[in-house]
Amino acid sequence: MKRLAVPLAVTLMFSFTLAQTFTWPNAWSANTPEEAVTGGTLRSYSLSDPRTFNPFVSAEQNDVVDAANLTTLITQGPDSDAFLPYMAESFTVSDDGLVVTLNVREGMRWSDGEDITAADFFFTYTAETDEAVGSNGYDSWFINGQPIVGELVDEYTLRFTFPEPDRTALPVMAISPAPDHILGEIYREGGAEALKAAWGTDSDVSETVWATPFVPVSFTPGQRIVFERNPYFAEWNEDEAGNGLPYLDRYTVTIVESVDAALNLYLAGELDSFAPPTVDALGVINQAIVNGELDATLLPNQSPVASSQFITFNWNKASDPFKESLFRDARFRQAMSHLVDREAIIDLVYGGSAAPMWSNVYQVYDYWVDPDVPKFPYDPERAVELLEELGFTELYDNGVRANADGDAISFTLATNAGNTQREEIAIIFADAARAVGVEVDVQAVDFNLLVDQLLSTGDDRPFDAILIGLQGGNRVYPFGPNVIPCDTNLHMYNQSGACLDDLEQTAEDLYFEGRATLDTEAARDIGYDIQRALAELQAQIYTVSPLAHYSWLSSVRGEHPEGMINAAVGARQLPLTYKVD
Amino acid sequence: MFAYVVRRFLNLVPTFIGATILAFLVAQLVPGDFLQQRALEPNVRPETIERLRQQFGLDLPWTVQYIRWFGSLLQGDLGLSFSSNQPVTNLIAAPIRNSMVLVIMSIVLLYVMAVPLGVYTAVRQYSLADQSISALAYFGLAIPNFFFAQILILGLFTLRTFTRETFGYNELLLPVAQMTSSNALDWPWYRQAWDVFVHALMPTFVIATSGIAGFTRVLRAQMIEYLSSDFIRTARAKGLGERSVTYKHALRPAVIPFVAGIGGLLPVLIGGAGLVEVVVSWPGITPTLLEAISRQDIYVVLGLVVVTTFLLMIGNLLSDLLLSVVDPRIRYD
Amino acid sequence: MAQNPRARSEAKSQTQIALEQFRRHRVAMIGAGILVVMYTLTAFAGFIAPYGINEYRTRPAAAFRPPTQIHWTDPDTGRLTRPFVYDVTAERDPVTFQRVYVEDTSVRYPIKFFVKRPEASYRILGLFESDRHLFGVDDPARIFLWGTNNLGKDVFSRVLYGGQVSLTIGLLAVWVSLALGLLFGGLAGFYGGWVDELVMRIVEVLSAIPGLFLLVVLASLLQDPRNPLAQAFGLEMNSAQTFLMIVVVLGLVGWGGLARTIRSLVLSIREMDYAQAAKALGASERRVLAKHLLPATASYVIVDLTLAIPGFILTETGLSFIGLGPSEVDTASWGLLLRDATARGISIQFVPWLLIPGIPIFLAVLSWNLVGDGLRDAFDPRKRR
């Protein structure tokens, strides 16, 4: 466990002032503690209501519960991928990488004044691993199907034993506590059902208990969540000058139906920050700034977003052997990649604000992205060469290309209806393909139906090709456990249950090898190999990745310093944010 | 009277059951279910999805699901939302309340604008004013509500640019989204109420304009008919002033169908408020419904169906009762 | 049974009176005129539109071009000349980050008439094929009367083509509604009793379910290439089928009210003397229904239908607004074009020409309403002037 020695050293440095206080590094903010002002309200927005205040029921974006997920035993700073101890005062990993021991920081308190102890973290573990609770975190407690075993050593010590060495194990240790004296009590008395029923949106949110910098005090469905400063948070969180954090008194989240509505509110001065999703929104904001209607900062094109968009072909078409063998041929898929005009997509669909994507790793995880991954850029002539190599030399009068047997290249490309950008990407691809005699019939299909087709299994699946995106994952090992191994459910191109291509097998083998490699650099090298194998395979033809933009009113300070703002870590740390008049 | 009300209610029971069955069936026809969308997350295993499916009862045939749901409905329970594990009743209460604000304000505005216009155009038949008002009324009818709302939002921002450049006044005339201001929390209740009212003005205007054309037109026709009828001639012959004839004698019978129509307007306007709510981010029924449909959170959808059906029933009943109040010829026994 | 010749001339004169009345209704006539023009223009969309429905360029892109400026005077002499346009080059506005186009005045491209453009061939009314267009300019210049959208597709051409979809969607959906309404309304009114009870229950059930819910679910359902309808008819889903599906969805959701109208009309008319007389004379029930009752309801039904068409046009725009209308892929409807505008939110201010498709929607809905109202007045004996 060589790599983890570094964060340990960092810990000691952080905690030298007062053993039990976490000091927020100055390096995480563009401003100094001396500049900071206390008080004030930060007004943010969200596209959906929290569905619950119960961390064990929550399954999607939830502004109350997600806030709690930021106060965890260990954490990653915005400046490094390494894990720092946070609610843990320190942690150690055994030499074989199988046992992690965490020493919980003493003196932390819940928003109701009760002590936060190891029992609170252990309760999170207990509830999440209970099948009957059905928590979203359940799957993370298994490594290749083997459970991670937790142990409450004493009041301030936890130990977790892993079934095998695994890179993705450490992110699991980013456990956020759940109040054992409240939710734990409910669970022990009424079991899983009682726990699930607790802290619903019908309960009074001000009576829920948190360890977070701000605690929710009111929630009006469809309108607003109001958080207020948690006085107990300041007891164990301070800036480098020793001031208790957070600086702000209040934090509000306004619920909006659409990003357009959020933009309107931001322009009206009703919100303090906004993430412009498109170049158009950027333009509107910039114009308002230049005209003096809005006093704000605008940071365009900070990084690609943490998601991918790709075309995937179906390798399981027993009912159509011609298409099946075509789709299984890497040269065909490489030819198709040569027909994806990424420049035109960036220009026309994203107004210039996107980056071409060549690898399965989200580009914002730049440490992991192989710069030398094989690329098959827009090149219709090369595509024609490849197709001719495959025997498609005949060109019919109607412009369709076929082989000597008269089999024409013609397939449908489905994408989710209502997603204008994807529809346009599909159209641009189809038009480029048509120009070289490949007939692509673009279909816009309801999202649920699309997923239904994609997740179907067996030898004869109902689609030809699908344009879709994926998001989720982490910076520790950005390869999806359900995506790369051949028998997993998001291995979209091949659902036969076994690898069909040597490169597919290579990628799977490398995936498991990389997971078991604890040394980050070595794992990254394996990651490069995975990306190369997958790029040669071109089973998923990556298109482009839109860029992330940020904007906030000039009165809001304490954002990350320049160069530290990207889609993976965001624009700011909430505790270090403050507002000037 | 009471017996009549009870009879009307009982009559609606089969409709109610039919509507819920149909809604359930239609929702079931769509492939996939609430959990399918989770299946696209890279870290969720298919076994987990299957297990949750069993927990939610989604693996059962739809008939069994329906009967279970209806059984709990009889006990006043609309079921649980999948996405929040919360009683549906709690989830849909606020959107219905919020939509009601818009609906009631629109009805009031509709009557306030349409009645005088209808009377005026009837009295000044075929005049220039009559024709231009009719033409304007059609404007609201012919422009899609959601589009009109967006144009108004753009107009409000353009107006701000104008007032800033001419008077240095950099504020919006009306709010452009949501139903409360971000700092409404610290205000006293009367200021909060005013705040909601101000936020509702723009969407209310949009919704009301779409109804004005039809309303004005029919009222105008009714007025014209009554103004040329025998009893008005009698009234005029008795020497009553034109004003009294118009407002006391002709307007009253002409307006009866509209008073009666208020009940019927409730469910219609809730549908009509629809996409405007989406554009101005009003936390009402339509956004809730659309979201529930896209998530396939089927009990939330059904909850809204139940409420709409209920409103329809109440609305029709209300219409009939109102009719007996305003029209002395009608009695229910 | 032979028709009484006098009765026929009576009926004819009734229609004539109605037509005469309608002709006197000036506003309704204006509406009818607008509709005739719109339907004619869209029928010849291929010829009038200079570009294809989905034609765009990637290199050089023509995204978000404002309406092309047509020059009528010679810039050197200032005298009137043959109208011409300039090609443009794109730049980016440093403030709004939008493309701005600057005219390249070195070459003039005169507007030509009856130009051949093989890239945009078309069929008129599904009959004869051609690639001649009313007007156009030489490559590489482009003439965009109403600007372009983000892909660089010509809004003017798309509005014309979109009219083919939007203007017919209403007409077709009305037939679906009419068929269902006549069937169920007629049956209910004529047979009464339990049939009536059952049909009215069905109508009530339909009206109790939020229309938006039915629309959204049915539309998303029918988008599935494997949907039951498509399978039953062995259809491969393409733009034409998507279009038909939307028609069916609109019609399915909209027939309830019509059925109710027809029922009550039939109910009142069947009690009238001539229906009773026909029955007494021994005419079968079906015959009475077909020969006497339905024609009698025709005038009301025509009015109802006329007023339903604009409703369908608006509903299609609503469906498109939430992303469930015809898709961008290879068709265009006015609702879809309007979505190009509404999806931009406030930033539409940079590309205001995308709002243009709102105008034909407005005109079509308005005109259908005016015509419907005019028809109602014309059929109403009390409103004769």
PDB file of C-alpha atoms in Angstrom, chain B residues 11-12 14-15 18-19 22-23 26-27 29-31 126 131 135 138-139 141-144 146-147 150-151 153-154 157 217 221 225 275 278-279 286 289-290 293 301 304-305 308-309 312, chain C residues 197 201 204-210 212-214 216-218 220-221 224 314 317-318 321-322 338 341-343 345-346 348-349 355 358 361-362 365-366 369-370 373 376-377 382-383 385:
ATOM      1  CA  ASN B  11     -73.716   7.225 -10.147  1.00  0.00           C
ATOM      2  CA  LEU B  12     -70.117   8.232 -10.543  1.00  0.00           C
ATOM      3  CA  PRO B  14     -68.499   3.027 -11.969  1.00  0.00           C
ATOM      4  CA  THR B  15     -66.930   5.900 -13.935  1.00  0.00           C
ATOM      5  CA  GLY B  18     -63.371   2.535 -15.023  1.00  0.00           C
ATOM      6  CA  ALA B  19     -61.060   5.544 -15.179  1.00  0.00           C
ATOM      7  CA  LEU B  22     -58.018   2.330 -17.842  1.00  0.00           C
ATOM      8  CA  ALA B  23     -55.247   4.529 -16.480  1.00  0.00           C
ATOM      9  CA  VAL B  26     -52.488   2.236 -20.270  1.00  0.00           C
ATOM     10  CA  ALA B  27     -49.601   2.847 -17.908  1.00  0.00           C
ATOM     11  CA  LEU B  29     -48.732  -1.060 -21.637  1.00  0.00           C
ATOM     12  CA  VAL B  30     -45.508   0.904 -21.676  1.00  0.00           C
ATOM     13  CA  PRO B  31     -42.626  -1.541 -21.510  1.00  0.00           C
ATOM     14  CA  TYR B 126     -70.802  45.023 -35.768  1.00  0.00           C
ATOM     15  CA  GLN B 131     -64.741  43.511 -34.426  1.00  0.00           C
ATOM     16  CA  ALA B 135     -60.106  39.690 -33.247  1.00  0.00           C
ATOM     17  CA  TYR B 138     -58.957  35.169 -30.925  1.00  0.00           C
ATOM     18  CA  PHE B 139     -55.304  35.938 -30.365  1.00  0.00           C
ATOM     19  CA  LEU B 141     -57.103  31.190 -28.630  1.00  0.00           C
ATOM     20  CA  ALA B 142     -54.745  30.770 -31.559  1.00  0.00           C
ATOM     21  CA  ILE B 143     -51.371  30.953 -29.842  1.00  0.00           C
ATOM     22  CA  PRO B 144     -50.108  27.899 -27.952  1.00  0.00           C
ATOM     23  CA  PHE B 146     -46.536  27.572 -23.585  1.00  0.00           C
ATOM     24  CA  PHE B 147     -45.282  29.633 -26.509  1.00  0.00           C
ATOM     25  CA  GLN B 150     -42.151  32.179 -23.327  1.00  0.00           C
ATOM     26  CA  ILE B 151     -42.738  35.234 -25.463  1.00  0.00           C
ATOM     27  CA  ILE B 153     -40.795  36.086 -20.457  1.00  0.00           C
ATOM     28  CA  LEU B 154     -38.639  37.377 -23.282  1.00  0.00           C
ATOM     29  CA  PHE B 157     -36.427  40.857 -20.009  1.00  0.00           C
ATOM     30  CA  ARG B 217     -68.235  35.041 -28.276  1.00  0.00           C
ATOM     31  CA  ALA B 221     -74.507  35.719 -28.918  1.00  0.00           C
ATOM     32  CA  GLU B 225     -80.591  37.007 -28.465  1.00  0.00           C
ATOM     33  CA  LEU B 275     -47.624  23.415 -20.118  1.00  0.00           C
ATOM     34  CA  VAL B 278     -43.727  23.853 -17.090  1.00  0.00           C
ATOM     35  CA  VAL B 279     -42.516  27.042 -18.764  1.00  0.00           C
ATOM     36  CA  THR B 286     -48.656  19.168 -14.843  1.00  0.00           C
ATOM     37  CA  LEU B 289     -47.674  14.425 -13.745  1.00  0.00           C
ATOM     38  CA  LEU B 290     -45.085  14.619 -16.505  1.00  0.00           C
ATOM     39  CA  ILE B 293     -45.044   9.514 -16.176  1.00  0.00           C
ATOM     40  CA  VAL B 301     -50.005   9.130 -11.847  1.00  0.00           C
ATOM     41  CA  LEU B 304     -53.588  12.459  -9.954  1.00  0.00           C
ATOM     42  CA  VAL B 305     -56.144  10.587 -12.061  1.00  0.00           C
ATOM     43  CA  THR B 308     -58.960  14.805 -11.514  1.00  0.00           C
ATOM     44  CA  THR B 309     -61.863  12.398 -11.682  1.00  0.00           C
ATOM     45  CA  LEU B 312     -64.760  16.428 -12.472  1.00  0.00           C
TER      46      LEU B 312
ATOM     47  CA  GLU C 197     -75.474   4.037 -20.568  1.00  0.00           C
ATOM     48  CA  ARG C 201     -69.758   5.741 -19.262  1.00  0.00           C
ATOM     49  CA  GLU C 204     -67.002   9.848 -19.083  1.00  0.00           C
ATOM     50  CA  VAL C 205     -64.140   7.545 -18.180  1.00  0.00           C
ATOM     51  CA  LEU C 206     -62.085   8.989 -21.021  1.00  0.00           C
ATOM     52  CA  SER C 207     -62.770  12.551 -20.003  1.00  0.00           C
ATOM     53  CA  ALA C 208     -61.933  11.789 -16.399  1.00  0.00           C
ATOM     54  CA  ILE C 209     -58.401  10.726 -17.250  1.00  0.00           C
ATOM     55  CA  PRO C 210     -56.081  13.700 -17.737  1.00  0.00           C
ATOM     56  CA  LEU C 212     -52.067  14.956 -21.099  1.00  0.00           C
ATOM     57  CA  PHE C 213     -51.465  11.595 -19.461  1.00  0.00           C
ATOM     58  CA  LEU C 214     -53.200   9.701 -22.260  1.00  0.00           C
ATOM     59  CA  VAL C 216     -47.953  11.241 -23.376  1.00  0.00           C
ATOM     60  CA  VAL C 217     -48.318   7.555 -22.669  1.00  0.00           C
ATOM     61  CA  LEU C 218     -49.909   6.707 -26.015  1.00  0.00           C
ATOM     62  CA  SER C 220     -44.435   7.181 -26.227  1.00  0.00           C
ATOM     63  CA  LEU C 221     -46.021   3.776 -26.622  1.00  0.00           C
ATOM     64  CA  ASP C 224     -41.936   1.790 -30.208  1.00  0.00           C
ATOM     65  CA  LEU C 314     -52.367  23.090 -31.102  1.00  0.00           C
ATOM     66  CA  THR C 317     -47.414  21.685 -30.942  1.00  0.00           C
ATOM     67  CA  GLY C 318     -47.851  20.793 -27.278  1.00  0.00           C
ATOM     68  CA  PHE C 321     -42.974  20.892 -26.900  1.00  0.00           C
ATOM     69  CA  ILE C 322     -42.570  18.002 -24.482  1.00  0.00           C
ATOM     70  CA  LEU C 338     -41.633  25.817 -32.801  1.00  0.00           C
ATOM     71  CA  ALA C 341     -37.515  28.081 -30.739  1.00  0.00           C
ATOM     72  CA  THR C 342     -38.967  27.152 -27.341  1.00  0.00           C
ATOM     73  CA  ALA C 343     -36.052  24.843 -26.551  1.00  0.00           C
ATOM     74  CA  GLY C 345     -35.522  29.582 -23.858  1.00  0.00           C
ATOM     75  CA  ILE C 346     -34.465  33.151 -23.387  1.00  0.00           C
ATOM     76  CA  ILE C 348     -34.112  32.923 -28.639  1.00  0.00           C
ATOM     77  CA  GLN C 349     -33.314  36.642 -28.616  1.00  0.00           C
ATOM     78  CA  LEU C 355     -40.047  32.278 -33.926  1.00  0.00           C
ATOM     79  CA  GLY C 358     -45.341  30.510 -34.723  1.00  0.00           C
ATOM     80  CA  ILE C 361     -49.580  28.051 -36.528  1.00  0.00           C
ATOM     81  CA  PHE C 362     -51.332  31.160 -35.333  1.00  0.00           C
ATOM     82  CA  VAL C 365     -55.593  27.934 -35.828  1.00  0.00           C
ATOM     83  CA  LEU C 366     -57.201  31.347 -36.100  1.00  0.00           C
ATOM     84  CA  ASN C 369     -61.735  28.933 -35.747  1.00  0.00           C
ATOM     85  CA  LEU C 370     -63.094  31.762 -37.862  1.00  0.00           C
ATOM     86  CA  ASP C 373     -67.683  30.108 -36.190  1.00  0.00           C
ATOM     87  CA  ARG C 376     -72.069  27.794 -37.085  1.00  0.00           C
ATOM     88  CA  ASP C 377     -73.698  31.125 -37.802  1.00  0.00           C
ATOM     89  CA  ARG C 382     -81.783  32.481 -36.076  1.00  0.00           C
ATOM     90  CA  LYS C 383     -78.557  34.172 -37.160  1.00  0.00           C
ATOM     91  CA  ARG C 385     -79.163  38.210 -42.023  1.00  0.00           C
TER      92      ARG C 385
END
